[in-house]
Amino acid sequence: MKIALLGYGKMGKVIERIALERGHEIILKKDEFNTYEGLSNADVAIDFSVPTAAVDNISSCFHANVPVVSGTTGWLEHYDEMIALCNEKKGGFISSSNFSLGVNIFFGLNEYLAKIMNQFDSYKVTMEEIHHIHKLDAPSGTAISLAQGVIQNSNYEKWTLDEAKSNEIRIEAKRIGEVPGTHTVNYNSPIDSIEIKHTAHNREGFALGAVIAAEWLAGKTGIYTMKDVLNL
């Protein structure tokens, strides 16, 4: 499979190594210093760039008739625009805040717990996410996905980084050292607390999941999620 890498930072390099180990070919390594030349020759593209580049990367793939997997976060105000373009161009698209198998299991656990906890008003939910100091967006896309998972299965209506009102979920975003990613969901009551937590030890899980998603998406059209890829 011929892969175009859109974004060639730390994650891009890990994705490259894993893709090569799985027998694929990297035909484009797009960063801020080069162009999209050769993109149309790719079977699939993987976008792990920065928020300011993601929309151009994704739209360029649709125009080139190349299905694209995007793990970039912080650009979701343009999500509906990209979905419309994907449909118009009959493209293939997977966008996820986190491609890790473990995190996607964690998403499911979070939604299940939210349904249970919604029956008990004495528990209030809060979230914490910790990432490396180089991460540009806050809160993380994974934390937002977790919050949305709670909102869809409870009476909470929104998330906030500020002091939370009764219908809001407070997310505390921390940037520390080189932490790959730690996410915690807390339910606190006056008498006890319930906590679920996911800790990434390195970038390998994110990269492997992105390559697996790319393998699954190649040759397909339509809009999918990691639940489709992993049959969750």
Short mmCIF file of C-alpha atoms in Angstrom, two decimals:
data_model
loop_
_atom_site.label_atom_id
_atom_site.label_comp_id
_atom_site.label_asym_id
_atom_site.label_seq_id
_atom_site.Cartn_x
_atom_site.Cartn_y
_atom_site.Cartn_z
CA MET A 1 0.00 0.00 0.00
CA LYS A 2 1.28 3.47 -0.92
CA ILE A 3 0.87 5.94 1.95
CA ALA A 4 1.12 9.73 2.00
CA LEU A 5 2.15 11.10 5.39
CA LEU A 6 0.71 14.56 5.98
CA GLY A 7 2.71 15.85 8.93
CA TYR A 8 6.18 14.52 9.60
CA GLY A 9 6.82 15.30 13.23
CA LYS A 10 7.33 12.81 16.05
CA MET A 11 4.07 10.99 15.36
CA GLY A 12 4.69 10.99 11.62
CA LYS A 13 8.05 9.32 12.10
CA VAL A 14 6.59 6.61 14.34
CA ILE A 15 3.81 6.02 11.80
CA GLU A 16 6.42 5.77 9.05
CA ARG A 17 8.38 3.11 10.93
CA ILE A 18 5.31 1.02 11.73
CA ALA A 19 3.98 1.32 8.17
CA LEU A 20 7.30 0.17 6.73
CA GLU A 21 7.42 -2.74 9.19
CA ARG A 22 3.97 -3.79 7.94
CA GLY A 23 5.19 -3.80 4.34
CA HIS A 24 3.84 -0.47 3.12
CA GLU A 25 5.56 2.26 1.09
CA ILE A 26 5.73 5.94 2.05
CA ILE A 27 5.51 8.03 -1.13
CA LEU A 28 5.04 11.50 0.40
CA LYS A 29 6.23 13.08 3.64
CA LYS A 30 4.42 16.43 3.74
CA ASP A 31 5.63 19.12 6.11
CA GLU A 32 5.62 22.92 6.00
CA PHE A 33 8.58 22.98 3.59
CA ASN A 34 7.26 20.89 0.67
CA THR A 35 4.16 20.46 -1.49
CA TYR A 36 1.46 17.87 -2.16
CA GLU A 37 3.28 16.61 -5.26
CA GLY A 38 2.68 12.88 -5.61
CA LEU A 39 -0.38 12.81 -3.32
CA SER A 40 -2.66 11.53 -6.09
CA ASN A 41 -0.48 8.41 -6.40
CA ALA A 42 -1.22 7.34 -2.82
CA ASP A 43 -3.66 4.59 -1.89
CA VAL A 44 -4.39 6.36 1.38
CA ALA A 45 -3.15 9.36 3.37
CA ILE A 46 -2.53 9.68 7.10
CA ASP A 47 -2.75 13.19 8.56
CA PHE A 48 -0.99 13.81 11.86
CA SER A 49 -0.14 17.47 11.44
CA VAL A 50 -1.13 20.63 13.33
CA PRO A 51 -4.55 22.32 13.64
CA THR A 52 -3.66 25.08 11.16
CA ALA A 53 -2.65 22.56 8.47
CA ALA A 54 -5.29 19.86 8.93
CA VAL A 55 -8.07 21.38 6.81
CA ASP A 56 -5.76 21.96 3.83
CA ASN A 57 -4.37 18.44 4.18
CA ILE A 58 -7.77 16.77 4.39
CA SER A 59 -9.36 18.81 1.59
CA SER A 60 -6.33 18.19 -0.66
CA CYS A 61 -6.90 14.45 -0.22
CA PHE A 62 -10.55 14.69 -1.20
CA HIS A 63 -9.67 16.72 -4.29
CA ALA A 64 -7.00 14.13 -5.19
CA ASN A 65 -9.44 11.21 -4.68
CA VAL A 66 -7.28 9.79 -1.88
CA PRO A 67 -8.99 8.44 1.27
CA VAL A 68 -7.61 10.05 4.40
CA VAL A 69 -7.19 9.09 8.05
CA SER A 70 -6.80 12.14 10.29
CA GLY A 71 -5.61 12.09 13.88
CA THR A 72 -5.02 15.84 14.11
CA THR A 73 -7.16 17.64 16.71
CA GLY A 74 -7.99 21.29 17.30
CA TRP A 75 -9.64 21.94 13.90
CA LEU A 76 -13.15 20.64 14.53
CA GLU A 77 -14.86 23.99 13.87
CA HIS A 78 -14.34 22.99 10.21
CA TYR A 79 -15.53 19.40 10.65
CA ASP A 80 -18.95 19.86 8.99
CA GLU A 81 -17.25 21.61 6.06
CA MET A 82 -14.90 18.65 5.59
CA ILE A 83 -17.76 16.15 5.83
CA ALA A 84 -19.65 18.07 3.13
CA LEU A 85 -16.56 18.08 0.90
CA CYS A 86 -16.01 14.36 1.48
CA ASN A 87 -19.57 13.63 0.41
CA GLU A 88 -19.30 15.94 -2.60
CA LYS A 89 -16.08 14.29 -3.82
CA LYS A 90 -17.20 10.79 -2.81
CA GLY A 91 -14.12 10.49 -0.63
CA GLY A 92 -13.13 8.19 2.18
CA PHE A 93 -12.59 9.64 5.66
CA ILE A 94 -11.83 8.60 9.21
CA SER A 95 -11.25 11.32 11.78
CA SER A 96 -10.54 10.35 15.37
CA SER A 97 -9.28 12.16 18.42
CA ASN A 98 -7.36 9.00 19.28
CA PHE A 99 -6.53 5.88 17.24
CA SER A 100 -5.26 3.78 20.15
CA LEU A 101 -7.08 0.47 20.62
CA GLY A 102 -6.95 0.95 24.38
CA VAL A 103 -8.43 4.44 24.21
CA ASN A 104 -11.27 3.29 21.98
CA ILE A 105 -12.10 0.59 24.54
CA PHE A 106 -11.90 3.34 27.16
CA PHE A 107 -14.40 5.41 25.16
CA GLY A 108 -16.88 2.53 25.32
CA LEU A 109 -16.32 2.04 29.05
CA ASN A 110 -16.80 5.77 29.62
CA GLU A 111 -20.16 5.77 27.81
CA TYR A 112 -21.36 2.70 29.70
CA LEU A 113 -20.37 4.19 33.05
CA ALA A 114 -22.08 7.49 32.19
CA LYS A 115 -25.39 5.66 31.62
CA ILE A 116 -25.12 4.03 35.04
CA MET A 117 -24.03 7.17 36.90
CA ASN A 118 -26.81 9.27 35.37
CA GLN A 119 -29.18 7.56 37.83
CA PHE A 120 -27.34 8.98 40.85
CA ASP A 121 -27.52 12.75 41.32
CA SER A 122 -25.05 12.79 44.23
CA TYR A 123 -22.12 12.10 41.87
CA LYS A 124 -20.60 14.93 39.87
CA VAL A 125 -18.28 14.21 36.97
CA THR A 126 -14.97 15.94 36.27
CA MET A 127 -12.15 15.11 33.87
CA GLU A 128 -8.41 15.60 33.76
CA GLU A 129 -6.05 15.24 30.80
CA ILE A 130 -2.25 15.47 30.85
CA HIS A 131 -0.09 15.83 27.74
CA HIS A 132 3.39 16.90 26.74
CA ILE A 133 4.28 20.59 26.59
CA HIS A 134 4.40 20.54 22.76
CA LYS A 135 0.67 19.84 22.36
CA LEU A 136 -0.98 22.89 20.78
CA ASP A 137 -4.66 22.38 21.65
CA ALA A 138 -6.32 22.20 25.07
CA PRO A 139 -8.30 20.32 26.10
CA SER A 140 -7.17 17.35 24.06
CA GLY A 141 -9.41 15.92 21.38
CA THR A 142 -9.56 12.71 23.41
CA ALA A 143 -10.84 14.62 26.46
CA ILE A 144 -13.49 16.30 24.30
CA SER A 145 -14.55 12.89 22.95
CA LEU A 146 -14.81 11.57 26.51
CA ALA A 147 -16.89 14.58 27.54
CA GLN A 148 -19.17 14.13 24.53
CA GLY A 149 -19.56 10.46 25.45
CA VAL A 150 -20.82 11.49 28.90
CA ILE A 151 -23.07 14.23 27.50
CA GLN A 152 -24.74 11.81 25.08
CA ASN A 153 -25.54 9.44 27.95
CA SER A 154 -26.48 11.81 30.78
CA ASN A 155 -28.09 15.12 31.69
CA TYR A 156 -24.88 17.09 31.22
CA GLU A 157 -25.08 19.59 28.36
CA LYS A 158 -21.54 20.88 27.75
CA TRP A 159 -17.93 20.84 28.89
CA THR A 160 -15.81 23.73 30.11
CA LEU A 161 -12.24 24.52 31.11
CA ASP A 162 -13.58 26.97 33.70
CA GLU A 163 -15.51 26.47 36.91
CA ALA A 164 -18.40 24.20 35.99
CA LYS A 165 -22.10 24.90 36.42
CA SER A 166 -24.45 22.08 37.37
CA ASN A 167 -25.00 21.02 33.75
CA GLU A 168 -21.32 21.30 32.73
CA ILE A 169 -18.33 18.95 32.87
CA ARG A 170 -15.11 20.60 33.96
CA ILE A 171 -12.00 19.44 32.10
CA GLU A 172 -8.63 20.25 33.66
CA ALA A 173 -5.93 20.32 30.97
CA LYS A 174 -2.30 20.01 32.07
CA ARG A 175 0.88 20.21 29.97
CA ILE A 176 3.80 18.44 31.64
CA GLY A 177 7.14 17.29 30.24
CA GLU A 178 6.88 14.62 27.54
CA VAL A 179 3.74 12.85 28.78
CA PRO A 180 2.19 10.96 25.78
CA GLY A 181 -1.34 11.21 27.17
CA THR A 182 -3.23 10.46 30.39
CA HIS A 183 -7.01 10.83 30.70
CA THR A 184 -9.06 10.44 33.86
CA VAL A 185 -12.83 10.56 34.38
CA ASN A 186 -13.90 11.11 38.00
CA TYR A 187 -17.32 10.74 39.62
CA ASN A 188 -17.23 12.35 43.06
CA SER A 189 -19.85 12.32 45.79
CA PRO A 190 -19.70 13.45 49.44
CA ILE A 191 -19.03 9.85 50.53
CA ASP A 192 -16.85 8.31 47.81
CA SER A 193 -15.36 8.57 44.34
CA ILE A 194 -15.30 6.40 41.23
CA GLU A 195 -12.48 6.86 38.70
CA ILE A 196 -11.56 5.39 35.34
CA LYS A 197 -8.22 6.21 33.76
CA HIS A 198 -6.23 5.56 30.60
CA THR A 199 -2.46 6.09 30.53
CA ALA A 200 -0.48 5.92 27.30
CA HIS A 201 3.12 4.80 27.81
CA ASN A 202 4.34 5.94 24.38
CA ARG A 203 3.14 6.94 20.90
CA GLU A 204 3.20 3.38 19.53
CA GLY A 205 -0.48 2.68 20.17
CA PHE A 206 -1.63 5.85 18.41
CA ALA A 207 0.58 5.17 15.40
CA LEU A 208 -0.34 1.49 15.06
CA GLY A 209 -4.04 2.32 15.27
CA ALA A 210 -3.67 4.96 12.56
CA VAL A 211 -1.92 2.52 10.23
CA ILE A 212 -4.55 -0.16 10.89
CA ALA A 213 -7.26 2.43 10.14
CA ALA A 214 -5.49 3.36 6.89
CA GLU A 215 -5.27 -0.31 5.87
CA TRP A 216 -9.01 -0.67 6.54
CA LEU A 217 -9.98 2.56 4.71
CA ALA A 218 -7.92 2.04 1.53
CA GLY A 219 -10.27 1.48 -1.40
CA LYS A 220 -13.38 2.60 0.50
CA THR A 221 -15.58 5.66 0.19
CA GLY A 222 -17.70 7.10 2.98
CA ILE A 223 -17.27 8.48 6.48
CA TYR A 224 -16.28 6.08 9.24
CA THR A 225 -15.06 5.95 12.83
CA MET A 226 -12.70 3.73 14.78
CA LYS A 227 -15.75 1.77 15.94
CA ASP A 228 -16.13 0.64 12.33
CA VAL A 229 -12.43 -0.21 12.01
CA LEU A 230 -12.30 -2.19 15.25
CA ASN A 231 -15.85 -3.56 15.05
CA LEU A 232 -16.62 -2.24 18.53
#
